[in-house]
Amino acid sequence: MNHNPLGRQTDYVSVYAPHLLFPIPRAESRALLGIGDTLPFYGMDIWTGYELSWLDALGKPVVAIAEFFIPCTSEFIVESKSFKLYLNSLNQTRFENVAEVELLLAKDLARITNADVRATIIPLTASVRPEHHLAEIAEVEGELLDDLTVAVDCYHPAPELLTTELGIADECLVSHLLKTNCPVTGQPDWASLVIRYKGNKIQRESLLRYIISFREHQDFHEHCVERIFSDIARVCKPEELVVYARYTRRGGLDINPFRSSNPNTKPELLRLIRQ
């Protein structure tokens, strides 16, 4: 972390510079949660880049949106400022076509994360843009917790707040009140949180207090979601569990970690109103 570009004054390079990508090992934060080599979940981190641009073969600018899918089994995550700087380095770089850019992005991210990464570019040109979820704002289908009346005095992760009640449930619960903070700069990160589970019924007020307890917590998005997944799995012991956070963008990038106890459960690709 001593070489992390986050929080430092940085030169913005506009010619292709893959060395700008900065990896952060997942293992260190997972060790704090008691997670070893055998992961208790499946999933991926879905990044959206809204400020992607490069030059075509004639030097004319191209703009697009990109999505990146990084498996949770990757050895490293990508530090977000370094990712932004890397994408900016394409701004004055010429490419023959979109496919060449996609291939390059996937290759560079695979190298830095030590995993297979998928990159998809969504053109803004109406004549070639495919049908895509980013074209419209969606809502999560689930029951909103945020209108519950709760007294809160804890703003650091407190799994002891979680409780269950009599009964078995199969439900999706949603909150827009998740706020965490960058572990380096302290800047706030805002997210909508989706929790789908089957099993012991989670007491809803306790879950909302627990979500709010992250309000002063400093950690990367991916690690926060894995902490939430681990705490709910350990305390509430559901038969099945999904934790999915859709974070708002910073620097033109949003990060959306998805973790599931079922390898066959895939994330619903969404663009929420704050995204």
Short mmCIF file of C-alpha atoms in Angstrom, two decimals:
data_model
loop_
_atom_site.label_atom_id
_atom_site.label_comp_id
_atom_site.label_asym_id
_atom_site.label_seq_id
_atom_site.Cartn_x
_atom_site.Cartn_y
_atom_site.Cartn_z
CA MET A 1 0.00 0.00 0.00
CA ASN A 2 3.00 2.34 0.34
CA HIS A 3 3.00 2.68 -3.46
CA ASN A 4 -0.78 3.13 -3.74
CA PRO A 5 -1.56 6.14 -6.00
CA LEU A 6 -4.74 6.85 -4.05
CA GLY A 7 -4.50 10.04 -2.04
CA ARG A 8 -1.39 11.28 -3.86
CA GLN A 9 -0.97 14.06 -6.39
CA THR A 10 -0.91 12.34 -9.75
CA ASP A 11 0.08 13.15 -13.29
CA TYR A 12 -2.67 12.29 -15.78
CA VAL A 13 -1.14 10.28 -18.60
CA SER A 14 -3.06 10.26 -21.89
CA VAL A 15 -1.02 7.65 -23.78
CA TYR A 16 -1.49 3.93 -23.08
CA ALA A 17 0.16 3.10 -19.75
CA PRO A 18 -0.79 -0.32 -18.32
CA HIS A 19 1.78 0.04 -15.53
CA LEU A 20 -0.61 2.50 -13.83
CA LEU A 21 -2.85 -0.36 -12.66
CA PHE A 22 -2.29 -1.03 -8.96
CA PRO A 23 -3.22 -4.43 -7.45
CA ILE A 24 -4.41 -4.99 -3.88
CA PRO A 25 -4.40 -8.56 -2.52
CA ARG A 26 -7.74 -9.92 -1.38
CA ALA A 27 -6.15 -12.31 1.11
CA GLU A 28 -5.27 -9.74 3.76
CA SER A 29 -8.82 -8.51 4.34
CA ARG A 30 -10.24 -12.01 4.02
CA ALA A 31 -7.88 -13.26 6.72
CA LEU A 32 -9.49 -10.75 9.13
CA LEU A 33 -12.84 -12.44 8.42
CA GLY A 34 -11.43 -15.93 8.93
CA ILE A 35 -11.64 -16.69 5.20
CA GLY A 36 -8.85 -18.86 3.85
CA ASP A 37 -8.16 -20.38 0.46
CA THR A 38 -11.57 -22.08 0.32
CA LEU A 39 -14.08 -19.30 -0.24
CA PRO A 40 -17.53 -19.54 1.41
CA PHE A 41 -19.13 -17.73 -1.52
CA TYR A 42 -19.15 -17.32 -5.28
CA GLY A 43 -19.47 -14.15 -7.29
CA MET A 44 -17.81 -11.30 -9.08
CA ASP A 45 -17.08 -7.59 -8.99
CA ILE A 46 -18.84 -5.68 -11.75
CA TRP A 47 -17.24 -2.37 -12.68
CA THR A 48 -18.85 0.21 -14.96
CA GLY A 49 -16.68 2.82 -16.65
CA TYR A 50 -18.69 5.79 -17.90
CA GLU A 51 -15.77 7.89 -19.18
CA LEU A 52 -14.02 5.60 -21.65
CA SER A 53 -12.48 7.25 -24.72
CA TRP A 54 -9.77 6.61 -27.29
CA LEU A 55 -8.83 7.65 -30.84
CA ASP A 56 -9.75 5.71 -33.97
CA ALA A 57 -7.24 4.97 -36.72
CA LEU A 58 -7.75 8.45 -38.19
CA GLY A 59 -7.29 10.22 -34.86
CA LYS A 60 -10.99 10.91 -34.29
CA PRO A 61 -12.16 10.48 -30.66
CA VAL A 62 -14.45 7.60 -29.73
CA VAL A 63 -16.47 7.57 -26.50
CA ALA A 64 -18.17 4.58 -24.92
CA ILE A 65 -19.21 2.92 -21.68
CA ALA A 66 -17.48 -0.27 -20.54
CA GLU A 67 -18.31 -3.05 -18.10
CA PHE A 68 -15.69 -5.22 -16.46
CA PHE A 69 -16.39 -8.55 -14.75
CA ILE A 70 -13.70 -9.63 -12.26
CA PRO A 71 -14.28 -13.00 -10.52
CA CYS A 72 -14.15 -13.03 -6.72
CA THR A 73 -11.57 -15.82 -7.05
CA SER A 74 -9.02 -13.34 -8.42
CA GLU A 75 -5.90 -12.97 -6.31
CA PHE A 76 -6.06 -9.18 -6.47
CA ILE A 77 -8.58 -6.37 -6.76
CA VAL A 78 -7.76 -3.20 -8.69
CA GLU A 79 -7.35 0.04 -6.77
CA SER A 80 -9.98 2.36 -8.25
CA LYS A 81 -7.90 5.50 -8.77
CA SER A 82 -5.25 3.48 -10.59
CA PHE A 83 -8.02 2.03 -12.76
CA LYS A 84 -9.24 5.53 -13.62
CA LEU A 85 -5.70 6.67 -14.47
CA TYR A 86 -5.22 3.59 -16.64
CA LEU A 87 -8.44 4.22 -18.56
CA ASN A 88 -7.46 7.86 -19.04
CA SER A 89 -4.23 6.69 -20.63
CA LEU A 90 -6.27 5.47 -23.60
CA ASN A 91 -7.53 8.99 -24.37
CA GLN A 92 -4.80 9.82 -26.90
CA THR A 93 -4.09 6.27 -28.01
CA ARG A 94 -5.17 5.03 -31.46
CA PHE A 95 -6.97 1.73 -32.04
CA GLU A 96 -8.31 0.12 -35.17
CA ASN A 97 -11.68 -0.90 -33.72
CA VAL A 98 -13.73 -1.57 -30.58
CA ALA A 99 -12.74 -5.24 -30.49
CA GLU A 100 -9.07 -4.28 -30.18
CA VAL A 101 -9.85 -2.08 -27.16
CA GLU A 102 -11.95 -4.79 -25.47
CA LEU A 103 -9.20 -7.34 -25.92
CA LEU A 104 -6.57 -5.00 -24.50
CA LEU A 105 -8.66 -4.07 -21.46
CA ALA A 106 -9.40 -7.71 -20.64
CA LYS A 107 -5.74 -8.70 -21.07
CA ASP A 108 -4.37 -5.94 -18.84
CA LEU A 109 -6.93 -6.54 -16.09
CA ALA A 110 -6.35 -10.29 -16.23
CA ARG A 111 -2.64 -9.69 -15.76
CA ILE A 112 -3.04 -7.37 -12.76
CA THR A 113 -5.74 -9.43 -10.98
CA ASN A 114 -4.33 -12.85 -11.88
CA ALA A 115 -7.71 -14.04 -13.15
CA ASP A 116 -9.81 -14.27 -16.29
CA VAL A 117 -11.54 -10.90 -16.73
CA ARG A 118 -14.28 -10.04 -19.21
CA ALA A 119 -14.53 -6.55 -20.68
CA THR A 120 -17.54 -5.36 -22.68
CA ILE A 121 -17.73 -2.00 -24.47
CA ILE A 122 -21.12 -0.39 -25.05
CA PRO A 123 -20.95 2.18 -27.89
CA LEU A 124 -22.95 5.40 -27.54
CA THR A 125 -23.76 5.47 -31.25
CA ALA A 126 -27.46 4.62 -31.51
CA SER A 127 -27.05 2.77 -34.79
CA VAL A 128 -24.67 0.20 -33.29
CA ARG A 129 -25.62 0.18 -29.61
CA PRO A 130 -27.09 -3.18 -28.58
CA GLU A 131 -30.02 -3.52 -26.21
CA HIS A 132 -28.44 -3.10 -22.82
CA HIS A 133 -29.49 -2.59 -19.21
CA LEU A 134 -27.49 0.66 -18.98
CA ALA A 135 -29.96 2.30 -21.35
CA GLU A 136 -32.56 2.76 -18.61
CA ILE A 137 -32.83 3.28 -14.88
CA ALA A 138 -34.09 0.26 -12.94
CA GLU A 139 -35.29 -0.52 -9.44
CA VAL A 140 -34.42 -3.51 -7.32
CA GLU A 141 -37.38 -5.79 -6.80
CA GLY A 142 -37.45 -6.35 -3.05
CA GLU A 143 -38.85 -5.04 0.20
CA LEU A 144 -37.35 -1.71 1.29
CA LEU A 145 -36.05 -1.54 4.85
CA ASP A 146 -35.37 2.18 4.95
CA ASP A 147 -38.79 3.31 6.20
CA LEU A 148 -38.51 1.23 9.37
CA THR A 149 -38.33 3.25 12.59
CA VAL A 150 -35.06 2.40 14.32
CA ALA A 151 -32.88 4.07 16.92
CA VAL A 152 -29.22 4.03 15.88
CA ASP A 153 -26.10 4.85 17.89
CA CYS A 154 -23.52 2.52 16.33
CA TYR A 155 -21.64 3.50 13.18
CA HIS A 156 -18.96 0.82 12.96
CA PRO A 157 -19.67 -2.77 11.84
CA ALA A 158 -21.56 -4.53 14.61
CA PRO A 159 -22.65 -8.07 13.69
CA GLU A 160 -24.00 -8.47 17.23
CA LEU A 161 -26.90 -6.25 16.11
CA LEU A 162 -28.16 -9.03 13.83
CA THR A 163 -30.92 -11.24 15.17
CA THR A 164 -33.39 -13.76 13.81
CA GLU A 165 -37.00 -14.41 14.77
CA LEU A 166 -39.35 -17.35 14.59
CA GLY A 167 -40.12 -18.59 11.14
CA ILE A 168 -38.54 -19.38 7.80
CA ALA A 169 -38.32 -16.79 5.03
CA ASP A 170 -37.47 -16.65 1.35
CA GLU A 171 -37.19 -12.96 0.59
CA CYS A 172 -35.25 -10.08 -0.91
CA LEU A 173 -34.54 -7.06 1.29
CA VAL A 174 -33.19 -3.74 0.02
CA SER A 175 -31.61 -0.69 1.62
CA HIS A 176 -30.20 2.49 0.11
CA LEU A 177 -28.59 3.49 3.41
CA LEU A 178 -25.27 1.71 3.04
CA LYS A 179 -22.38 4.15 3.35
CA THR A 180 -18.76 3.15 3.72
CA ASN A 181 -15.55 5.16 3.42
CA CYS A 182 -12.37 4.90 1.38
CA PRO A 183 -9.67 3.31 3.55
CA VAL A 184 -7.03 5.73 2.25
CA THR A 185 -8.71 9.11 1.71
CA GLY A 186 -11.75 8.74 3.97
CA GLN A 187 -14.05 9.88 1.15
CA PRO A 188 -17.63 8.56 1.45
CA ASP A 189 -18.87 5.75 -0.78
CA TRP A 190 -22.63 5.31 -1.21
CA ALA A 191 -24.45 2.14 -2.20
CA SER A 192 -27.76 0.36 -2.51
CA LEU A 193 -27.60 -3.05 -0.85
CA VAL A 194 -29.58 -6.12 -1.90
CA ILE A 195 -29.84 -9.12 0.43
CA ARG A 196 -31.61 -12.23 -0.80
CA TYR A 197 -31.81 -15.19 1.54
CA LYS A 198 -33.69 -18.34 2.35
CA GLY A 199 -33.79 -19.76 5.86
CA ASN A 200 -34.10 -18.40 9.39
CA LYS A 201 -36.14 -15.20 9.26
CA ILE A 202 -33.92 -12.17 9.83
CA GLN A 203 -35.37 -9.52 12.13
CA ARG A 204 -35.64 -6.55 9.80
CA GLU A 205 -34.95 -3.73 12.25
CA SER A 206 -31.81 -5.53 13.36
CA LEU A 207 -30.67 -5.88 9.75
CA LEU A 208 -31.22 -2.19 9.05
CA ARG A 209 -29.25 -1.19 12.16
CA TYR A 210 -26.47 -3.51 11.06
CA ILE A 211 -26.35 -1.99 7.56
CA ILE A 212 -26.22 1.52 9.04
CA SER A 213 -23.39 0.44 11.35
CA PHE A 214 -21.02 0.55 8.35
CA ARG A 215 -21.47 4.32 8.07
CA GLU A 216 -18.02 5.19 9.48
CA HIS A 217 -16.27 1.98 8.37
CA GLN A 218 -13.23 2.35 6.14
CA ASP A 219 -12.59 -0.42 3.61
CA PHE A 220 -12.75 -1.18 -0.08
CA HIS A 221 -16.17 -1.94 -1.61
CA GLU A 222 -15.36 -5.59 -2.28
CA HIS A 223 -14.21 -6.23 1.28
CA CYS A 224 -17.25 -4.50 2.79
CA VAL A 225 -19.61 -6.79 0.87
CA GLU A 226 -17.64 -9.87 1.90
CA ARG A 227 -17.81 -8.73 5.55
CA ILE A 228 -21.59 -8.30 5.29
CA PHE A 229 -21.96 -11.71 3.65
CA SER A 230 -19.76 -13.39 6.29
CA ASP A 231 -21.54 -11.74 9.23
CA ILE A 232 -25.04 -12.64 8.01
CA ALA A 233 -23.95 -16.20 7.17
CA ARG A 234 -22.34 -16.71 10.58
CA VAL A 235 -24.99 -15.08 12.77
CA CYS A 236 -28.22 -15.86 10.90
CA LYS A 237 -27.17 -19.14 9.28
CA PRO A 238 -29.38 -18.91 6.16
CA GLU A 239 -29.66 -21.89 3.82
CA GLU A 240 -28.96 -19.62 0.84
CA LEU A 241 -27.60 -16.08 0.77
CA VAL A 242 -26.86 -13.35 -1.78
CA VAL A 243 -25.33 -9.98 -0.94
CA TYR A 244 -25.11 -7.49 -3.80
CA ALA A 245 -24.06 -3.83 -3.50
CA ARG A 246 -24.51 -1.28 -6.27
CA TYR A 247 -22.15 1.58 -5.40
CA THR A 248 -22.41 5.04 -6.91
CA ARG A 249 -19.63 6.12 -9.23
CA ARG A 250 -16.53 8.06 -8.30
CA GLY A 251 -14.14 9.26 -10.99
CA GLY A 252 -16.43 7.83 -13.67
CA LEU A 253 -16.31 4.31 -12.20
CA ASP A 254 -18.78 2.35 -10.13
CA ILE A 255 -18.00 -0.96 -8.40
CA ASN A 256 -20.72 -3.52 -7.75
CA PRO A 257 -19.61 -6.57 -5.74
CA PHE A 258 -21.85 -9.66 -5.86
CA ARG A 259 -21.47 -12.64 -3.51
CA SER A 260 -23.66 -15.75 -3.38
CA SER A 261 -23.69 -19.07 -1.56
CA ASN A 262 -25.00 -20.69 -4.75
CA PRO A 263 -22.61 -20.93 -7.72
CA ASN A 264 -25.56 -20.96 -10.11
CA THR A 265 -26.96 -17.62 -8.92
CA LYS A 266 -25.91 -14.78 -11.20
CA PRO A 267 -26.11 -11.03 -10.53
CA GLU A 268 -28.93 -9.07 -12.04
CA LEU A 269 -27.32 -6.33 -14.10
CA LEU A 270 -28.89 -3.06 -13.08
CA ARG A 271 -28.40 0.66 -13.34
CA LEU A 272 -30.03 2.29 -10.33
CA ILE A 273 -31.17 5.90 -10.10
CA ARG A 274 -28.01 7.04 -8.29
CA GLN A 275 -25.83 5.39 -10.91
#
